[in-house]
Amino acid sequence: MPILVIAEHDNAVLKPATRNAISAATQIGGDIDVLVAGSACAAVAEAAARIAGVTRVRLVDAAHYADHGAENLAALVVANAPGYSHVLAPATAAGKNFLPRVAALLDVAQISDIVAVVSTDTFVRPIYAGNALATVQSVDPVKVISVRGTAFEAAGEASPVSVEALAAGPDLGLSRLVGRELTQSARPELTAARVIVSGGRALGSSDNFHSVLEPLADALGAAVGASRAAVDAGYAPNDYQVGQTGKIVAPDLYVAVGISGAIQHLAGMKDSKVIVAINKDPEAPIFQVADYGLVGDLFDVAPALAAALR
Amino acid sequence: MKILVPVKRVVDYNVKVRVKSDGSGIDLANVKMSMNPFDEVAIEEAVRLKEAGIATEVVAVSAGLANSQETLRTALALGADRAILIETDVELQPLAVAKLLKAVCEKESPQLVIPGKQAIDDDSNQTGQMLAALLGWPQATFASKLVVNADKTAAAVTREIDGGLETIEIALPAVMTTDLRLNEPRYATLPNIMKAKKKPLETTTPAALGVDVAPRLKTLKVAEPARRSGGVKVADVAELVEKLKNEAKVI
């Protein structure tokens, strides 16, 4: 039976995470249909039709899908689910929002955040913030799966396949978008950043946190993160938090400044490609996961590093 | 209005979990257990709504082994009025928990259910959304701000989305799952811990609620992820920059 992949987009542009989900679907094997639901989103459907591995694109265009509210989107997916063996979506904030609704309405389990495909019914997913990997087998007739983007290559381009229009479902009217405030920062977003500079409690104050880390982040074009200890101490806002109870990140380069390396912090960043640790305590646990450790006073080292990189 | 807060007993976030040597799961023997951190945020939000005169009652619910009572007592010490334990030794998966909570909602008729966005053990991030779907209610996941309107028929919820925030208006009753920025949970004081021992805690079972909780996913194996090999110490900034440029090639 074919696989249905739900595209993520903003009605104008297809989000790259969709390509990683299609890549996971290709590994499962079989025909792949992509559902594009939105409003005035024909350009997205055309982009989806050019992704390698896709058999067919199904487009639903109606005003009540414009904001991708979970209630309407999940109902639409469920109405179109018969005939599919698997329903996949990216494990992004949007995918995590609507996909469990789909699974519940189909009365099946969801397999969250898969990082590997073992067979058509067996998948690997991280548990305990990535401190363990569980191999799970679904006994349900339909497998509803969210895909961790960083674990699958983005599917490439191919010659376009057909786009077929589907009828819209009803507007359930359960929720209404009031507004969006997208961060207009010159810095990249934490979970999408290629480089992250993170600070810990050793920074000592909110002023130091900004005055020491920001020049270094600017020099690297990096996002700024923080340990839970730094957040709890009030040096950085909560949305900076990297760790088991904050954001899980996997950048190419993670620079930990004055972070001792509590377990819950390591859980959030240990999949980074290269880890640099700057800490004055040579016994700090962060050095056990760091590729490059520099023992020294962060108030000397961080500015010197920023200067050397500029 | 009544608020229902589901809470889960999980391995404390400061514990380094160990995979059992036979690969059957995580070793939970003699490990410190705590309330799931996102559920602490949920209890805090419900209690604040009560303190503000918006909510009339806060009911904490947990499902699982008998020792989940400890977690419910913590919820009571943090300000919940009463607690319900759905006791079972079956391994509960999110769909089963959502069905149990649906049965409790049908009895209790809360106006708002506030689960944590995910439990830090299985990291599924499903239960709240599944519950909303089964009840046919609206949902607001990953909430960082909640404003209930004056006549308590709707709420404006600000949600954490990729790249920023969005605010949605949902009709009540509804399910709202918490993200960390929603509030800073209080600590239970000793007098409140003592008082919590006297608050009502009712026990029921999946069978009494008429819910089939059989697992749908079989865990075949649990393994440790590939370990990072220990790195090297560099002497100074110049050596660090040289290594990052020429060896790691990340800058």
XYZ file of C-alpha atoms in Angstrom:
561
model
C 0.000 0.000 0.000
C 1.186 3.548 -0.658
C 2.554 5.954 1.948
C 1.068 9.377 2.637
C 3.462 12.187 3.607
C 1.958 15.428 4.918
C 3.826 18.441 3.549
C 4.806 21.295 5.842
C 4.671 24.749 4.297
C 3.557 28.347 4.792
C 1.333 28.399 1.676
C 4.212 29.922 -0.311
C 7.257 27.774 0.396
C 7.600 24.048 1.105
C 9.498 23.574 4.402
C 12.723 21.574 3.967
C 11.742 19.119 6.763
C 9.203 17.667 4.288
C 12.112 16.398 2.158
C 13.574 14.492 5.127
C 10.185 12.881 5.809
C 9.945 11.851 2.124
C 13.406 10.354 2.412
C 12.223 8.243 5.388
C 9.170 7.175 3.344
C 11.487 6.092 0.521
C 13.337 3.849 2.991
C 10.047 2.245 4.067
C 9.350 1.585 0.377
C 6.317 1.828 -1.883
C 4.498 4.601 -3.723
C 4.601 7.967 -1.963
C 1.760 10.472 -2.103
C 2.308 13.942 -0.660
C -0.661 15.827 0.774
C -0.423 19.606 0.491
C -3.232 21.250 2.462
C -3.398 25.021 2.634
C -4.809 28.091 1.012
C -3.567 29.453 -2.327
C -0.695 26.995 -2.070
C -0.424 25.693 -5.657
C 3.251 26.709 -5.753
C 3.936 24.434 -2.780
C 2.232 21.520 -4.547
C 4.384 22.128 -7.630
C 7.526 22.131 -5.472
C 6.435 18.886 -3.797
C 5.810 17.315 -7.216
C 9.486 17.816 -8.096
C 10.872 15.917 -5.079
C 12.605 12.633 -5.852
C 10.628 9.579 -4.723
C 7.201 11.213 -4.865
C 4.557 9.352 -6.929
C 1.734 11.854 -6.772
C 0.798 15.106 -5.051
C -2.672 15.629 -3.650
C -3.642 19.265 -3.179
C -6.407 20.577 -0.943
C -6.923 24.308 -1.218
C -9.373 25.994 1.161
C -9.270 29.044 3.423
C -9.681 26.992 6.607
C -6.385 25.187 6.000
C -4.413 28.433 5.603
C -3.118 28.420 9.202
C -2.691 24.644 9.507
C -4.846 24.406 12.616
C -4.490 20.914 14.057
C -8.210 20.182 14.252
C -9.075 20.805 10.588
C -5.836 19.371 9.233
C -6.078 16.143 11.269
C -9.695 15.605 10.179
C -8.679 16.049 6.538
C -5.802 13.581 6.837
C -8.037 11.016 8.536
C -10.691 11.375 5.801
C -8.028 10.637 3.186
C -6.108 7.983 5.120
C -7.962 4.851 3.905
C -5.771 2.963 1.451
C -2.475 4.083 2.970
C -0.210 1.819 5.026
C 1.773 4.688 6.574
C 1.112 8.363 7.327
C 4.273 10.427 7.852
C 4.968 14.014 8.849
C 8.081 15.903 9.934
C 8.628 15.944 13.723
C 8.572 19.741 13.753
C 6.416 21.897 16.025
C 3.688 21.778 13.356
C 3.951 18.027 12.794
C 3.995 17.284 16.521
C 0.890 19.425 16.864
C -1.481 17.723 14.428
C -0.156 14.184 13.883
C -1.151 12.633 17.257
C -4.712 13.782 16.507
C -4.563 11.776 13.305
C -3.341 8.684 15.149
C -6.011 8.958 17.857
C -8.820 9.377 15.312
C -7.535 6.315 13.438
C -7.281 4.479 16.805
C -3.619 3.638 16.229
C -0.387 4.390 18.073
C 1.926 7.105 16.819
C 5.625 6.406 16.496
C 7.270 9.712 17.362
C 10.528 11.154 16.128
C 11.945 8.136 14.289
C 15.676 8.229 13.505
C 15.891 4.960 11.503
C 13.683 2.615 9.489
C 14.301 -1.073 10.267
C 11.398 -2.530 8.256
C 7.879 -1.537 7.202
C 6.623 -1.947 10.785
C 9.761 -1.472 12.891
C 11.520 1.801 13.634
C 14.175 3.284 15.926
C 13.353 6.292 18.062
C 15.196 8.134 20.818
C 13.829 8.003 24.363
C 15.089 9.765 27.501
C 16.188 12.729 25.384
C 18.397 10.524 23.244
C 20.126 8.755 26.142
C 18.671 5.502 24.796
C 17.406 4.293 21.441
C 14.303 2.114 21.364
C 13.519 -0.211 18.480
C 9.720 -0.453 18.331
C 7.359 -2.537 16.241
C 3.828 -1.393 15.489
C 1.012 -3.941 15.474
C -1.495 -1.416 14.095
C -2.888 -1.616 10.531
C -1.750 1.955 9.787
C 1.562 3.330 10.971
C 1.453 7.007 11.927
C 5.006 8.297 12.153
C 6.777 11.590 12.825
C 10.275 11.856 11.363
C 13.280 13.536 13.000
C 14.700 15.572 10.148
C 18.345 15.471 11.213
C 18.362 11.661 10.928
C 17.420 11.461 7.223
C 18.989 13.082 4.163
C 16.816 15.627 2.377
C 15.261 14.063 -0.756
C 16.540 15.708 -3.938
C 14.855 16.902 -7.133
C 13.352 14.833 -9.946
C 11.118 15.432 -12.948
C 7.652 16.580 -11.812
C 4.787 14.181 -11.110
C 1.089 14.977 -11.334
C -0.799 17.198 -8.901
C -4.374 16.132 -8.250
C -6.931 18.292 -6.443
C -8.846 16.783 -3.544
C -12.057 18.022 -1.953
C -11.735 19.993 1.271
C -13.300 18.778 4.498
C -15.587 20.925 6.647
C -14.301 23.816 8.771
C -14.708 22.502 12.319
C -14.427 26.045 13.721
C -12.774 24.860 16.947
C -9.862 27.274 16.882
C -8.842 30.528 15.236
C -5.409 32.031 14.580
C -5.122 35.468 16.179
C -1.591 36.248 15.085
C 1.998 35.095 14.663
C 5.140 36.720 15.993
C 8.066 35.245 14.154
C 11.450 36.096 15.645
C 13.159 38.731 13.522
C 16.593 38.079 14.954
C 19.767 38.513 12.986
C 20.826 35.294 14.697
C 19.698 31.882 13.510
C 17.072 29.956 15.448
C 18.498 27.545 18.042
C 17.093 24.320 16.617
C 18.086 25.222 13.048
C 21.482 26.834 13.742
C 24.707 25.478 12.232
C 26.703 26.902 15.142
C 25.574 27.448 18.744
C 27.363 29.310 21.535
C 25.912 28.344 24.916
C 26.579 29.797 28.340
C 26.312 28.395 31.846
C 26.135 29.591 35.405
C 29.837 30.530 35.401
C 28.906 33.646 33.409
C 27.769 35.027 36.775
C 25.189 37.568 35.638
C 22.767 38.454 32.890
C 25.024 41.339 31.821
C 28.026 39.039 31.523
C 25.943 36.449 29.699
C 25.192 38.938 26.934
C 28.463 40.899 26.912
C 30.645 37.769 26.805
C 28.599 35.434 24.588
C 27.152 37.787 22.003
C 30.453 38.982 20.470
C 31.535 35.332 20.186
C 28.189 34.339 18.653
C 28.453 37.249 16.213
C 31.958 36.200 15.198
C 30.694 32.658 14.475
C 27.295 33.593 13.026
C 25.900 31.452 15.826
C 22.682 31.128 17.794
C 22.917 31.662 21.557
C 21.841 28.982 24.014
C 22.042 28.457 27.765
C 22.189 25.702 30.344
C 19.266 25.207 32.680
C 21.449 26.501 35.534
C 21.967 29.788 33.681
C 18.250 30.036 32.947
C 17.310 29.234 36.560
C 19.763 31.897 37.751
C 17.986 34.412 35.528
C 20.947 35.072 33.194
C 19.067 34.012 30.065
C 15.428 33.592 29.037
C 13.846 30.142 29.120
C 13.637 29.772 25.352
C 17.466 29.754 25.261
C 17.549 26.552 27.276
C 19.337 23.582 25.731
C 18.786 20.262 27.457
C 16.358 17.530 28.294
C 13.745 20.016 29.500
C 14.628 22.631 26.887
C 15.602 22.339 23.256
C 17.349 19.346 21.715
C 19.970 20.588 19.266
C 22.489 18.998 16.901
C 24.521 21.773 15.223
C 27.797 21.318 13.347
C 29.597 23.224 16.107
C 28.525 23.649 19.742
C 30.624 25.915 21.949
C 29.887 25.419 25.666
C 31.136 28.378 27.694
C 31.245 28.000 31.480
C 28.925 24.985 31.376
C 29.857 22.163 33.742
C 27.904 19.560 31.783
C 24.970 18.389 33.891
C 23.354 15.233 32.523
C 20.219 17.034 31.517
C 22.255 19.574 29.486
C 24.360 16.894 27.779
C 21.139 15.135 26.751
C 20.192 18.186 24.709
C 23.442 18.756 22.794
C 25.494 15.578 22.644
C 24.507 14.845 19.041
C 26.335 17.997 17.915
C 28.982 17.215 15.305
C 31.825 19.063 17.044
C 31.724 20.172 20.686
C 34.079 22.766 22.169
C 34.150 23.271 25.937
C 35.641 26.248 27.739
C 35.730 25.813 31.514
C 38.156 26.631 34.275
C 37.519 23.326 36.072
C 39.580 20.610 34.319
C 37.373 17.938 35.942
C 34.082 19.340 34.576
C 31.993 16.531 32.977
C 31.538 18.621 29.817
C 35.150 17.722 28.870
C 34.134 14.044 28.604
C 31.931 14.798 25.609
C 33.940 17.690 24.143
C 36.048 17.153 21.044
C 38.160 20.155 21.998
C 38.491 21.273 25.579
C 40.154 24.468 26.713
C 40.786 24.828 30.438
C 40.807 28.489 31.319
C 38.912 31.505 32.574
C 36.019 32.084 30.215
C 36.269 35.847 30.731
C 39.726 35.717 29.079
C 39.165 32.889 26.626
C 35.785 33.852 25.115
C 36.801 37.417 24.116
C 40.164 36.136 22.816
C 38.375 33.488 20.741
C 35.937 36.073 19.374
C 38.861 38.323 18.440
C 40.736 35.456 16.778
C 37.703 34.522 14.688
C 36.821 38.008 13.566
C -14.444 26.172 36.085
C -12.779 22.875 36.839
C -9.256 22.087 35.598
C -7.879 18.595 35.159
C -4.086 18.157 35.214
C -2.614 14.783 34.201
C 0.748 14.119 35.866
C 3.316 11.398 35.245
C 5.928 9.835 37.490
C 9.195 9.729 35.580
C 12.911 9.307 36.196
C 14.191 12.592 37.651
C 15.676 14.831 34.994
C 19.038 14.866 36.795
C 19.489 11.100 36.696
C 21.772 9.534 34.107
C 19.658 6.659 32.831
C 21.228 3.280 32.169
C 20.139 0.763 29.589
C 19.682 -2.747 31.018
C 22.402 -5.112 29.878
C 19.856 -7.451 28.236
C 18.552 -4.551 26.096
C 15.009 -4.930 27.436
C 14.650 -1.381 28.701
C 15.935 1.206 31.145
C 17.139 0.168 34.593
C 14.676 1.774 37.005
C 15.861 0.006 40.174
C 16.750 2.488 42.947
C 16.479 5.450 40.588
C 15.148 8.782 41.851
C 11.685 9.451 40.428
C 9.972 12.852 40.160
C 7.017 14.547 38.569
C 7.550 15.126 34.847
C 8.875 18.750 34.644
C 6.278 19.824 32.065
C 3.537 18.548 34.401
C 4.921 20.722 37.218
C 4.390 23.687 34.895
C 0.852 22.437 34.225
C -0.001 22.145 37.935
C 1.439 25.617 38.532
C -0.701 27.134 35.777
C -3.860 25.485 37.103
C -3.143 26.579 40.674
C -2.481 30.155 39.526
C -5.848 30.157 37.724
C -7.461 29.068 40.959
C -5.609 31.712 42.955
C -6.781 34.311 40.432
C -10.377 33.247 41.012
C -10.792 31.890 37.485
C -10.715 28.178 38.330
C -12.800 26.684 41.112
C -11.142 23.282 41.432
C -7.896 21.632 40.318
C -7.951 17.847 39.952
C -4.685 15.960 39.382
C -4.825 12.590 37.594
C -2.152 9.974 37.122
C -2.170 6.540 35.533
C 0.256 3.735 36.242
C 1.754 1.831 39.146
C 0.525 2.322 42.727
C 3.588 4.454 43.535
C 2.272 7.171 41.199
C 0.445 8.165 44.397
C 3.675 9.923 45.426
C 3.479 12.102 42.325
C -0.166 12.867 43.014
C 0.729 13.845 46.601
C 3.299 16.246 45.147
C 0.580 17.717 42.925
C -1.649 18.120 45.991
C 1.200 19.776 47.896
C 1.641 22.207 44.998
C -2.014 23.223 45.272
C -4.261 20.677 43.522
C -7.491 20.072 45.457
C -7.887 16.345 44.936
C -6.373 13.502 42.983
C -7.355 10.448 40.966
C -5.068 7.476 40.421
C -5.846 5.035 37.631
C -3.891 2.081 38.876
C -2.473 -0.570 36.548
C 0.768 -2.440 36.059
C 0.291 -2.627 32.284
C 2.844 -0.518 30.354
C 0.753 2.481 29.329
C 1.265 4.069 25.927
C -0.018 7.533 24.950
C -3.178 6.328 23.155
C -4.180 4.264 26.198
C -3.532 7.192 28.545
C -5.581 9.487 26.285
C -8.474 7.001 26.419
C -8.240 6.794 30.220
C -8.222 10.589 30.480
C -11.188 10.793 28.127
C -13.138 8.508 30.468
C -12.164 10.702 33.432
C -13.196 13.850 31.515
C -16.592 12.343 30.800
C -17.112 11.882 34.546
C -15.534 15.110 35.754
C -16.513 17.516 32.944
C -13.510 19.853 33.239
C -13.466 23.075 31.188
C -9.733 22.797 30.648
C -7.275 19.899 30.675
C -3.603 20.886 31.031
C -1.114 18.081 30.275
C 2.621 18.662 29.961
C 3.693 18.778 26.320
C 5.676 15.573 26.696
C 7.001 13.187 29.308
C 10.787 13.159 29.572
C 10.942 9.354 29.641
C 9.326 8.177 26.390
C 9.427 11.676 24.779
C 6.295 10.861 22.768
C 4.590 14.276 22.813
C 1.194 12.760 21.947
C -1.161 12.370 24.900
C -2.669 15.871 25.013
C -3.324 15.992 21.291
C -4.806 12.482 21.326
C -7.087 13.355 24.228
C -8.325 16.480 22.423
C -9.003 14.410 19.291
C -10.905 11.683 21.158
C -13.081 14.306 22.884
C -13.533 16.335 19.690
C -12.155 19.354 21.568
C -9.834 22.091 20.351
C -6.202 21.927 21.384
C -3.456 24.438 22.080
C -0.103 22.707 22.316
C 3.273 24.037 23.574
C 1.651 26.944 25.421
C 3.719 29.829 26.766
C 0.812 32.095 27.752
C -2.840 31.525 28.633
C -5.602 34.125 28.957
C -9.085 32.818 29.769
C -11.849 35.201 28.659
C -14.248 36.793 31.141
C -17.176 34.393 30.660
C -14.839 31.373 30.546
C -16.161 30.160 27.181
C -12.889 30.660 25.305
C -9.184 31.229 25.846
C -6.328 32.901 23.986
C -3.220 30.761 24.044
C 0.235 31.798 22.857
C 2.114 28.786 21.497
C 5.789 28.069 20.841
C 6.161 27.257 17.147
C 9.280 26.847 15.001
C 10.714 30.317 14.540
C 8.572 32.193 17.034
C 5.160 32.357 18.642
C 1.556 32.193 17.532
C -1.595 33.081 19.407
C -4.781 31.136 18.833
C -8.233 31.476 20.254
C -9.893 28.230 21.277
C -13.391 27.488 22.483
C -13.633 25.800 25.897
C -13.643 22.998 26.918
C -10.205 22.386 25.466
C -6.830 20.747 26.010
C -3.746 22.934 26.449
C -0.263 21.393 26.712
C 2.491 23.278 28.521
C 5.878 24.443 27.373
C 8.553 25.635 29.788
C 8.012 29.363 29.355
C 4.412 29.236 30.591
C 5.480 29.840 34.197
C 8.045 28.997 36.848
C 6.684 26.288 39.132
C 6.800 26.895 42.875
C 8.351 24.522 45.371
C 6.141 22.595 47.765
C 6.484 23.975 51.291
C 6.598 21.657 54.293
C 3.211 22.799 55.675
C 1.672 22.187 52.230
C 3.280 18.746 52.011
C 1.685 17.938 55.386
C -1.694 19.310 54.272
C -1.512 17.301 51.048
C -1.572 14.069 53.035
C -5.125 14.872 54.099
C -6.455 15.811 50.667
C -8.667 13.215 48.919
C -7.013 10.708 46.593
C -9.386 8.366 44.791
C -8.192 5.177 43.101
C -9.751 3.531 40.067
C -8.652 1.110 37.335
C -8.727 0.943 33.529
C -11.320 -1.845 33.766
C -13.578 0.288 35.973
C -13.313 3.049 33.379
C -14.030 0.550 30.583
C -10.785 1.238 28.723
C -8.624 -1.297 26.881
C -5.024 -0.251 27.598
C -3.200 -3.021 25.720
C 0.028 -1.637 24.182
C 0.086 -1.096 20.402
C 3.832 -0.774 20.101
C 6.187 -3.590 21.010
C 9.602 -2.525 22.240
C 11.979 -5.023 20.645
C 15.193 -3.566 21.990
C 16.582 -0.616 23.913
C 20.197 0.278 23.225
C 22.711 2.907 24.222
C 23.401 5.436 21.509
C 26.890 5.512 20.043
C 29.188 7.013 22.657
C 31.242 10.088 21.906
C 34.919 9.332 22.033
C 36.703 11.611 24.451
C 38.377 14.517 22.715
C 41.567 16.408 23.293
C 42.500 19.390 25.413
C 43.998 22.328 23.589
C 46.520 24.666 25.156
C 45.208 28.016 24.029
C 42.869 29.934 21.755
C 45.275 29.839 18.808
C 45.433 26.038 18.910
C 41.654 25.813 19.241
C 41.077 28.012 16.190
C 43.656 26.030 14.216
C 41.946 22.713 15.096
C 38.465 24.008 14.289
C 39.670 25.312 10.912
C 41.946 22.536 9.754
C 40.982 19.382 11.648
C 37.251 19.683 12.349
C 36.700 22.051 9.400
C 33.650 23.621 11.012
C 34.701 27.267 10.704
